[in-house]
Short mmCIF file of C-alpha atoms and ligand atoms in Angstrom, two decimals:
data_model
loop_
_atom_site.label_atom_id
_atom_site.label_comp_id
_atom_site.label_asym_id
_atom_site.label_seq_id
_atom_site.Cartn_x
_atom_site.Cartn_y
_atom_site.Cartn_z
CA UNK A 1 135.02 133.99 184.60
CA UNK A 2 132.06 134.64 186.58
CA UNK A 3 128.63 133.96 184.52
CA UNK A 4 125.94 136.30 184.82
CA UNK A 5 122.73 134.38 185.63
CA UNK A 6 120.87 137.30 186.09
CA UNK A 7 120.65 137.03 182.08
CA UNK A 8 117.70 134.73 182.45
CA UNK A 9 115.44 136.85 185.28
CA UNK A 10 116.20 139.98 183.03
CA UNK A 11 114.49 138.13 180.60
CA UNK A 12 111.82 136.28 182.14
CA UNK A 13 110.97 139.49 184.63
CA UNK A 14 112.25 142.93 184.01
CA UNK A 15 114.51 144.40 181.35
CA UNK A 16 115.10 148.27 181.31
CA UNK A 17 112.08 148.44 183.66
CA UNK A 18 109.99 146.40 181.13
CA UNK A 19 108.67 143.15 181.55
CA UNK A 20 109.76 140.64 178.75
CA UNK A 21 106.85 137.80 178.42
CA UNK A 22 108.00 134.42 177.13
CA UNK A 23 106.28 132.35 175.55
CA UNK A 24 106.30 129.83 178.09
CA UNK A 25 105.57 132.81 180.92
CA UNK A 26 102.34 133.73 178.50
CA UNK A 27 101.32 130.41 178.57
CA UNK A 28 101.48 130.40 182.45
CA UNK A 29 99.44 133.72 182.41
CA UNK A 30 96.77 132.01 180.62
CA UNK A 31 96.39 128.96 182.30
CA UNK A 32 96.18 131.43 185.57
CA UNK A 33 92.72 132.90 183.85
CA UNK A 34 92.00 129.15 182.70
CA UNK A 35 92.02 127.91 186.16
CA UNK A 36 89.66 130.95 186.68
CA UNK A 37 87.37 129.47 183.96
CA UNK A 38 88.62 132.02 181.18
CA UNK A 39 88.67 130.55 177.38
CA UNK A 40 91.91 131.20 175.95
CA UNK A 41 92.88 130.38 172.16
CA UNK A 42 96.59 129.85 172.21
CA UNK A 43 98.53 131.47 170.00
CA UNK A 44 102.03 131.86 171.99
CA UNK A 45 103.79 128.80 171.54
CA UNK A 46 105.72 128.62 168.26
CA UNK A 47 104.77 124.46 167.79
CA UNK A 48 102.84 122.41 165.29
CA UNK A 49 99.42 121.55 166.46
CA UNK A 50 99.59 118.74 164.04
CA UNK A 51 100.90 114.72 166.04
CA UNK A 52 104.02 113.46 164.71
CA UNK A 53 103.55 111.65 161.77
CA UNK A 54 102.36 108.16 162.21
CA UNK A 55 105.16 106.18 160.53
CA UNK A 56 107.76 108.11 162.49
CA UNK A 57 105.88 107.29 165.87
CA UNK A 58 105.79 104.37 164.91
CA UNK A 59 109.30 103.48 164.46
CA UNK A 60 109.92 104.90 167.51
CA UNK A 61 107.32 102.52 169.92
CA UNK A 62 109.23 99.69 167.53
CA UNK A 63 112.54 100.72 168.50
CA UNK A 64 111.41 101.30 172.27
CA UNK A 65 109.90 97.23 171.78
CA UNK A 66 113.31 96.16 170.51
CA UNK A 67 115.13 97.07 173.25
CA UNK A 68 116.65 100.69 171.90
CA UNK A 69 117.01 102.02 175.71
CA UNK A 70 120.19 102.47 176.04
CA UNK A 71 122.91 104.98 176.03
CA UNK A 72 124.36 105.62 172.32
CA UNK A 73 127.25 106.98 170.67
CA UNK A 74 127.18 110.91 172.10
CA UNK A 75 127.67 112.05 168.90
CA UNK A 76 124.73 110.50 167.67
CA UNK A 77 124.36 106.77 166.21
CA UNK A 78 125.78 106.19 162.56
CA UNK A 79 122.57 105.68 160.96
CA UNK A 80 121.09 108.86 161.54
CA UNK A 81 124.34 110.86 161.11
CA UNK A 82 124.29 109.80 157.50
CA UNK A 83 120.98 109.91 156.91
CA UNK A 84 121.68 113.77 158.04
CA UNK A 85 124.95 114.26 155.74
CA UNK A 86 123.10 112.85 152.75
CA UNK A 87 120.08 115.14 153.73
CA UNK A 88 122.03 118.24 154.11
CA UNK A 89 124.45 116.98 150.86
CA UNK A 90 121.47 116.84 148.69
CA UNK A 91 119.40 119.79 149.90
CA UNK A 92 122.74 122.62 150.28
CA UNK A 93 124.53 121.13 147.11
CA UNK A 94 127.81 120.90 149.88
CA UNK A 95 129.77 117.76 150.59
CA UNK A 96 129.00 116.30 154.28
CA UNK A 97 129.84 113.68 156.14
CA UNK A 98 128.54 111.81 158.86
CA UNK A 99 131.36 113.17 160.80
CA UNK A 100 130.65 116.62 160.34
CA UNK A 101 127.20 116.22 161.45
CA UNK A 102 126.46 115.84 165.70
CA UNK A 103 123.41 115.01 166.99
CA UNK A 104 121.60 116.57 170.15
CA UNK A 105 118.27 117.36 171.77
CA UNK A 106 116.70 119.47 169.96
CA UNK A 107 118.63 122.60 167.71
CA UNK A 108 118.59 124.87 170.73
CA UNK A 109 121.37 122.97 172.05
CA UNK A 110 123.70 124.02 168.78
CA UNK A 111 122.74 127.17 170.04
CA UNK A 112 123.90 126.76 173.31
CA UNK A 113 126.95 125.04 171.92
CA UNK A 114 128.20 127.26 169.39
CA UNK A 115 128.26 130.39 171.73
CA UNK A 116 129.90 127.98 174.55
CA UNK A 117 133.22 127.43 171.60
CA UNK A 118 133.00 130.49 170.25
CA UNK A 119 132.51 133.11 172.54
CA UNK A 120 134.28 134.70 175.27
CA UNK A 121 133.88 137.85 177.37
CA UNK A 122 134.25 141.15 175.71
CA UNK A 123 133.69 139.36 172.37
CA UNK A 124 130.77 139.94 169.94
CA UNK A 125 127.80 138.27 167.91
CA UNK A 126 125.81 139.74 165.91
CA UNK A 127 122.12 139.01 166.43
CA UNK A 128 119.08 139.53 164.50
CA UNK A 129 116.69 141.92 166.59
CA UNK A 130 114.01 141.29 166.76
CA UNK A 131 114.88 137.65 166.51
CA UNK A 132 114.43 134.27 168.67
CA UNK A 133 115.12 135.88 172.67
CA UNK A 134 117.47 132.25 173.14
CA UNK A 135 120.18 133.99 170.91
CA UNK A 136 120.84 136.92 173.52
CA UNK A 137 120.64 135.26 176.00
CA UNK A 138 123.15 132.98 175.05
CA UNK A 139 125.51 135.60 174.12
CA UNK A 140 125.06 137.34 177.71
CA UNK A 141 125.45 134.12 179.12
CA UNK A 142 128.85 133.66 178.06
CA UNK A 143 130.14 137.11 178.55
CA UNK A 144 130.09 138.24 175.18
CA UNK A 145 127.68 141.07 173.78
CA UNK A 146 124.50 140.52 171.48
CA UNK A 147 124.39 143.39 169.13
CA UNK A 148 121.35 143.68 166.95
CA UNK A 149 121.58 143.66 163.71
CA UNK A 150 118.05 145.32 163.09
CA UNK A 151 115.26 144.24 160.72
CA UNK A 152 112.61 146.69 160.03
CA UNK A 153 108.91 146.34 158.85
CA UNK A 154 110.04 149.38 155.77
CA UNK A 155 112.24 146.64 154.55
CA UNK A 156 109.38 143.91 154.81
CA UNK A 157 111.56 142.47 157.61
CA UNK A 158 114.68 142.04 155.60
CA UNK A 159 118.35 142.76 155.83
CA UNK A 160 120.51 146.27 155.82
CA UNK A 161 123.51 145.34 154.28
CA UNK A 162 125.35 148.76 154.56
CA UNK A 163 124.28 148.88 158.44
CA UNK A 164 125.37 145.30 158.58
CA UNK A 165 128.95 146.06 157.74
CA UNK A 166 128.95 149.00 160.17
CA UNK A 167 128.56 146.92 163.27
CA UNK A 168 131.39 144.41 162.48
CA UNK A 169 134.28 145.59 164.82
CA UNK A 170 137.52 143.31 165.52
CA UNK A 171 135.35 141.77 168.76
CA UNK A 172 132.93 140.26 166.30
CA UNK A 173 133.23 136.53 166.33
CA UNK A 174 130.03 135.19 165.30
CA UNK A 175 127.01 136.32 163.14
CA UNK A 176 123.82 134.27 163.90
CA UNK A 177 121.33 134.14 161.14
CA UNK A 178 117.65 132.72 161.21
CA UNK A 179 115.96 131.94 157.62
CA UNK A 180 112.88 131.88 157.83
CA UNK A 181 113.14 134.01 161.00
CA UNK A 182 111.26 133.49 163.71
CA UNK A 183 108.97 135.91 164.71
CA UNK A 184 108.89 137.57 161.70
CA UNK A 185 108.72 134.80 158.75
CA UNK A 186 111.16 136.80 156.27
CA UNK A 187 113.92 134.86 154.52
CA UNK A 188 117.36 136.23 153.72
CA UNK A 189 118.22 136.40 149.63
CA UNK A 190 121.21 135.21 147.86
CA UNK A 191 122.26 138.64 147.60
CA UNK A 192 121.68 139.04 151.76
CA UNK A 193 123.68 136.02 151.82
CA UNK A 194 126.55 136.61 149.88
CA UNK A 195 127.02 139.73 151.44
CA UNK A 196 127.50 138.57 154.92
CA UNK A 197 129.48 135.62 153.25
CA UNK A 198 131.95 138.04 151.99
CA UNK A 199 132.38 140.34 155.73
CA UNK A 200 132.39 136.70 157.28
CA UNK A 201 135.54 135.39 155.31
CA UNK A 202 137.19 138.85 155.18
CA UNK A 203 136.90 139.17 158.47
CA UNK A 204 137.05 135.89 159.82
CA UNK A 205 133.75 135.18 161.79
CA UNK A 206 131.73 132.38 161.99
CA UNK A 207 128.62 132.15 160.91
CA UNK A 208 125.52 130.14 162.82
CA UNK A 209 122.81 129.45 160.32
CA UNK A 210 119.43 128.37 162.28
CA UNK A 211 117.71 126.47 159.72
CA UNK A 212 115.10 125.29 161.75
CA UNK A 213 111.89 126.04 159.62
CA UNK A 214 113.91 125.63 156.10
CA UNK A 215 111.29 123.39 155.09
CA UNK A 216 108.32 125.48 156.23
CA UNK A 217 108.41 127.95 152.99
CA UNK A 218 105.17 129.66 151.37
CA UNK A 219 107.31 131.74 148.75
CA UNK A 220 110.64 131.22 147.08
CA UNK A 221 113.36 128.66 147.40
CA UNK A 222 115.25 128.24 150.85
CA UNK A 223 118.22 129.24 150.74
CA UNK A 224 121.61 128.68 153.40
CA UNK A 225 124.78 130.72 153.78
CA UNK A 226 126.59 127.56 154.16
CA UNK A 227 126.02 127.07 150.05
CA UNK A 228 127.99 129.97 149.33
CA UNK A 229 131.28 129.54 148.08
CA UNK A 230 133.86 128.98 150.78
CA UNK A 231 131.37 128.94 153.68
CA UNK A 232 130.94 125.26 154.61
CA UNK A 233 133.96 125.65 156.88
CA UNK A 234 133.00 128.74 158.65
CA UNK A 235 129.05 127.55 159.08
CA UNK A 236 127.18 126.29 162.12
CA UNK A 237 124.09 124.71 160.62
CA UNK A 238 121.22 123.90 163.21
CA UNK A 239 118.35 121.98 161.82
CA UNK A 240 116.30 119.59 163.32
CA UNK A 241 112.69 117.71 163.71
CA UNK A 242 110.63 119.72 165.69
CA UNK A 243 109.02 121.82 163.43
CA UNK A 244 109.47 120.18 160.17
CA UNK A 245 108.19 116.59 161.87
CA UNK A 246 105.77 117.93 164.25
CA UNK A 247 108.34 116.43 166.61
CA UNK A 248 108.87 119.16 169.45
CA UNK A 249 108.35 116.93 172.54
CA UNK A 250 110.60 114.39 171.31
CA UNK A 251 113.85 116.55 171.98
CA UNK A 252 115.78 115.76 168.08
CA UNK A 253 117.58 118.35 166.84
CA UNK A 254 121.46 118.72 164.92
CA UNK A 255 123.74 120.56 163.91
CA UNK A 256 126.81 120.42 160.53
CA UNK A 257 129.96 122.12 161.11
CA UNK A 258 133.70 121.86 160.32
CA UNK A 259 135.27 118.48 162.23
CA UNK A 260 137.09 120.45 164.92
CA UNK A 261 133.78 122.26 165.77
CA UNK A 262 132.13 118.72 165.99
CA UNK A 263 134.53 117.58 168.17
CA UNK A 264 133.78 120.71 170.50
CA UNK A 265 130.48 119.66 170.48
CA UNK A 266 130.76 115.96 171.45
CA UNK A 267 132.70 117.01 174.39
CA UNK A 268 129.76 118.64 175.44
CA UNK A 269 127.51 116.03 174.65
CA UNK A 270 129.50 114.03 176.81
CA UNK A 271 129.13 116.34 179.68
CA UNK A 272 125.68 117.05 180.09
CA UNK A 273 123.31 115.12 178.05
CA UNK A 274 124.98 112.12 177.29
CA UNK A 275 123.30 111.55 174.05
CA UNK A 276 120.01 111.32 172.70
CA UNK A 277 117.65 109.03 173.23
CA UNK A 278 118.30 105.27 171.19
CA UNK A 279 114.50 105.30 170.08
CA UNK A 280 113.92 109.44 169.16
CA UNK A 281 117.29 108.61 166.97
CA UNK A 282 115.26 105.64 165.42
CA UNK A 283 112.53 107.58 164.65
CA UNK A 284 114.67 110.66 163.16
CA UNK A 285 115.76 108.03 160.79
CA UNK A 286 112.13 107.49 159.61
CA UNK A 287 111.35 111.00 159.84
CA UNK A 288 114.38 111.73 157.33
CA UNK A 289 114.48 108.49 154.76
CA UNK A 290 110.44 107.78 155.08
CA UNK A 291 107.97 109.18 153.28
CA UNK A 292 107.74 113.02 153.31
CA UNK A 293 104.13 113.82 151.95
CA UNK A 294 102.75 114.64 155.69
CA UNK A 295 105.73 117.48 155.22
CA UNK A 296 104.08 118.66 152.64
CA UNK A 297 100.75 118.47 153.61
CA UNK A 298 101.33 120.30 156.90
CA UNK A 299 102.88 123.17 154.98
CA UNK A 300 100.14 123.53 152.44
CA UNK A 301 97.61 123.77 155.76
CA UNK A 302 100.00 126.42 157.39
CA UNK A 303 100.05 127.94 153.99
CA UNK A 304 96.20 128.22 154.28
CA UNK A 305 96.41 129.72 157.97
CA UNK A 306 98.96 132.42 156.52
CA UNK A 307 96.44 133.36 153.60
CA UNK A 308 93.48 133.44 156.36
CA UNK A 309 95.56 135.13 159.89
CA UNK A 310 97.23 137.75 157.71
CA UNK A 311 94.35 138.81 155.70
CA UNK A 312 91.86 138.79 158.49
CA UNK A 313 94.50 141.03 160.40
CA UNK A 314 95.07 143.60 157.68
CA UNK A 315 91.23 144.03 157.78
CA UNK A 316 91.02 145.25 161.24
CA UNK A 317 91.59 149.25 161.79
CA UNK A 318 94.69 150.13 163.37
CA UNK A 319 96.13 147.13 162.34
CA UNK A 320 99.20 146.06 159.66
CA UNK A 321 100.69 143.21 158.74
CA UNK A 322 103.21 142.18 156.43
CA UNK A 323 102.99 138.70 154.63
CA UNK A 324 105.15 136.22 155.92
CA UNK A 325 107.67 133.95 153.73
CA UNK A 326 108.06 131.25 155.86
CA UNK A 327 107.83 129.34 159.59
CA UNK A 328 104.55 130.04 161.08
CA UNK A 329 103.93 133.22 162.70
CA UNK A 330 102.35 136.61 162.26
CA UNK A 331 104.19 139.75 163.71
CA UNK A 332 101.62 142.08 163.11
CA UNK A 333 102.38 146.27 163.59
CA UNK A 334 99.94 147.53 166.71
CA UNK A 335 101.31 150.73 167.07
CA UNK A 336 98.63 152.72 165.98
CA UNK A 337 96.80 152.00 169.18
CA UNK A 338 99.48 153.60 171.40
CA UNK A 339 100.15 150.39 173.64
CA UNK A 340 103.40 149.02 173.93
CA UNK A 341 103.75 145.45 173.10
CA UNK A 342 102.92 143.96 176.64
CA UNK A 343 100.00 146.39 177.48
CA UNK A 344 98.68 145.20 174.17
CA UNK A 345 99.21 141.77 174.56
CA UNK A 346 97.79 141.87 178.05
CA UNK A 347 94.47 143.58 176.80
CA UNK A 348 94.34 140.23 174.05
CA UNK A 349 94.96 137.95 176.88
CA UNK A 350 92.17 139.53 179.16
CA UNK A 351 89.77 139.34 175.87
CA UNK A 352 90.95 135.39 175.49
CA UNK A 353 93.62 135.44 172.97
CA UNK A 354 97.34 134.18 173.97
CA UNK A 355 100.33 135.61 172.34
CA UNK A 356 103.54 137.29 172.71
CA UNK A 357 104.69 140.60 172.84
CA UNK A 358 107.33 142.15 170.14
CA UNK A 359 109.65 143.23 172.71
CA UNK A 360 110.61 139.76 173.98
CA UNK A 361 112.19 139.39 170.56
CA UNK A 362 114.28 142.61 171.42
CA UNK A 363 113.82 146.47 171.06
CA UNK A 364 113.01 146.17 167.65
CA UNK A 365 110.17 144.79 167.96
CA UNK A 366 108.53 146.73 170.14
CA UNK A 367 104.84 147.87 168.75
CA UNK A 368 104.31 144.40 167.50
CA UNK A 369 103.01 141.25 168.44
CA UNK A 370 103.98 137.48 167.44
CA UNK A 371 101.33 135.13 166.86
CA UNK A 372 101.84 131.58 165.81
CA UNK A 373 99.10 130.25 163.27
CA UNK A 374 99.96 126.75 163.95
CA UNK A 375 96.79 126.27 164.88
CA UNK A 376 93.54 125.31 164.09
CA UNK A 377 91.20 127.28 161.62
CA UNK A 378 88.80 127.38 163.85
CA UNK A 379 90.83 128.49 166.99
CA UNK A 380 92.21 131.29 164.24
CA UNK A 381 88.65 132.52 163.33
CA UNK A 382 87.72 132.42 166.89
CA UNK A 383 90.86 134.49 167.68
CA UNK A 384 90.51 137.47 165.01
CA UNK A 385 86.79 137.48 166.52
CA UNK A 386 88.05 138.55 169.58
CA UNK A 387 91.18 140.64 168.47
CA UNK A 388 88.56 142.90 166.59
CA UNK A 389 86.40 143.28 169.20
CA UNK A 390 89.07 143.65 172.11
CA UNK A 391 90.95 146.69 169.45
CA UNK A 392 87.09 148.29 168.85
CA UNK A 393 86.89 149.48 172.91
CA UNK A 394 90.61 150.77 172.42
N1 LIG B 1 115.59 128.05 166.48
C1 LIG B 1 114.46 128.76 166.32
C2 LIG B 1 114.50 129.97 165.46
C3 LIG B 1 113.28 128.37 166.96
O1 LIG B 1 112.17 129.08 166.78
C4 LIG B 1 113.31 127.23 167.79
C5 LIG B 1 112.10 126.82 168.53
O2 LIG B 1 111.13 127.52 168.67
C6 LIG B 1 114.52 126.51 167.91
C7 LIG B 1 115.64 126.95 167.24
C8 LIG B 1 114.64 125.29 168.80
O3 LIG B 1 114.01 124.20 168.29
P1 LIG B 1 114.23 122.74 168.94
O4 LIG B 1 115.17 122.86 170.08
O5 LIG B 1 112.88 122.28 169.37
O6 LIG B 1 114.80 121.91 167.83
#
């Protein structure tokens, strides 16, 4: 099979004639006004603006000191791998074990992975829309095509399960959930869940479970598909460090699936990235059995940028926004103002606030914008200052 690598210029230049902004190509835009002297508050990355937490850091400058600089296991080493099992044993109430559990540079990688196994031209995966753009891609990538499951702003960003069903065919092969989603913050229920639980065993599809922000929840109690009876086997879990740790430059990331999946995996591991870094593994172990109150306190601070970003945004005219569950961004409704998503989030850009436009999340989320509040009070005050004042001259 021939791959389509035009899957990645659609996406960073033109789709359908439309240009879809990532946010890495936002953050390029800006620092082009930067370099002009422009002051940009940055609001397009989805990363914690918080360091990695000191005892974790510090573990891994110890590790680096005793000589942890070497190749390890590409699985992942021992330690960490059970760390993860017990981690993912105690917080999904499901037997793992270290086996089941592979460890890799970051989550996006299980992403990459899973549609690498599973997927092969002409097949299907169902992907939320609008959701994270690396899911589509993916599919694409491998020949296989992404159709949306949508999630709608009338539903407060939640799940159809009648239109669900109706876009399982024979082709489908995978279902890829994110909860909390990214852009949009909403969670799936246990009713959500069950439901595709039952259409995944009946019709024998896996299911890839992005758990990335699981621990970055305002309201409720996280929830994963692969708790639901009979679903361990059929479940991809991705988790990782980057969010919950503050850890994004380290590259740490997992992912729990059936033993034969694992072994998929590995062989990948094996094949490109070797393994993880010795020391980041270290550290992951600190991250996972240390002390978890700077968890805690970084989501109480998000919580407190959630209250402020969403409130301050549903006071502006023209402007709507529903209240996010979890992660860390706002995916506020523009569409009173008769801009698409880019024109809109050009005009911000111009007026010194970075963020991305709905649209590079898919169709469905065109007439919004994503804005990540992991960041500072002060940058968020200074940012709904100018939003206000850029949306009064529109
Ligand atoms: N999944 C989702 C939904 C994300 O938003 C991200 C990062 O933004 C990732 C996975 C990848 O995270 P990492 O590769 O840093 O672990």
């Amino acid at each position: 099979m021939r791959k389509d690598f035009s899957v990645f210029s659609k996406r960073a230049t033109k789709k359908s004639g439309v240009e879809v902004i990532t946010p890495l190509a936002m953050k390029l835009k800006a620092k082009g006004l930067e370099d002009k002297g422009a002051d940009i508050v940055h609001l397009e990355i989805g990363e914690p603006d918080f360091d990695t937490p000191k005892n974790i850091s510090e573990k891994g400058i110890e590790a680096i000191r005793n000589g942890y600089t070497h190749y390890t296991s590409s699985q992942g080493i021992i330690e960490l791998r059970k760390e993860i099992a017990s981690y993912i044993t105690r917080t999904r109430e499901i037997d793992v074990s270290p086996e089941e559990v592979i460890i890799t540079p970051g989550g996006k990688d299980i992403i990459f992975f899973t549609m690498m196994a599973l997927l092969n031209e002409g097949d299907e995966a169902i992907v939320q829309n609008p959701g994270y753009y690396t899911y589509e891609t993916d599919v694409k990538l491998f020949g296989a095509k992404a159709v949306p499951l949508p999630l709608l702003e009338k539903n407060d960003f939640s799940f159809d399960g009648e239109l669900f069903k109706k876009l399982i065919t024979p082709k489908t092969k995978l279902i890829a959930l994110i909860s909390p989603a990214n852009p949009t913050g909403n969670m799936f229920s246990k009713e959500d869940l069950e439901l595709i639980a039952e259409q995944a065993i009946k019709n024998d599809i896996y299911v890839l479970s992005d758990e990335i922000y699981s621990r970055i929840i305002y309201e409720g109690d996280f929830l994963s598909i692969a708790s639901v009876k009979d679903m361990k086997e059929r479940t991809i879990l991705l988790d990782g460090f980057s969010k919950t740790y503050a850890m994004t430059g380290w590259r740490l990331g997992y992912g729990v699936a059936n033993k034969e999946l694992i072994k998929i995996f590995n062989k990948f591991m094996v094949d490109s990235n070797s393994c993880v870094s010795a020391f980041t593994q270290l550290a992951g172990v600190e991250a996972l059995a240390g002390p978890q109150d700077a968890v805690e306190r970084m989501r109480a601070e998000y919580r407190k940028r959630r209250d402020y970003i969403i409130n301050a945004l549903n006071e502006i005219d023209g402007i709507s926004c529903n209240m996010p569950k979890g992660a860390f961004y706002a995916f506020p409704n523009i569409k009173s103002f008769g801009l698409s998503s880019n024109e809109f989030a050009l005009k911000l850009l111009n007026a010194g606030v970075a963020t991305i436009p709905g649209n590079t999340f898919g169709e469905y989320g065109e007439g919004y914008i994503r804005i990540s509040y992991a960041n500072s009070m002060e940058n968020l005050e200074k940012a709904v200052k100018r939003i206000k004042k850029a949306v009064s001259r529109l």
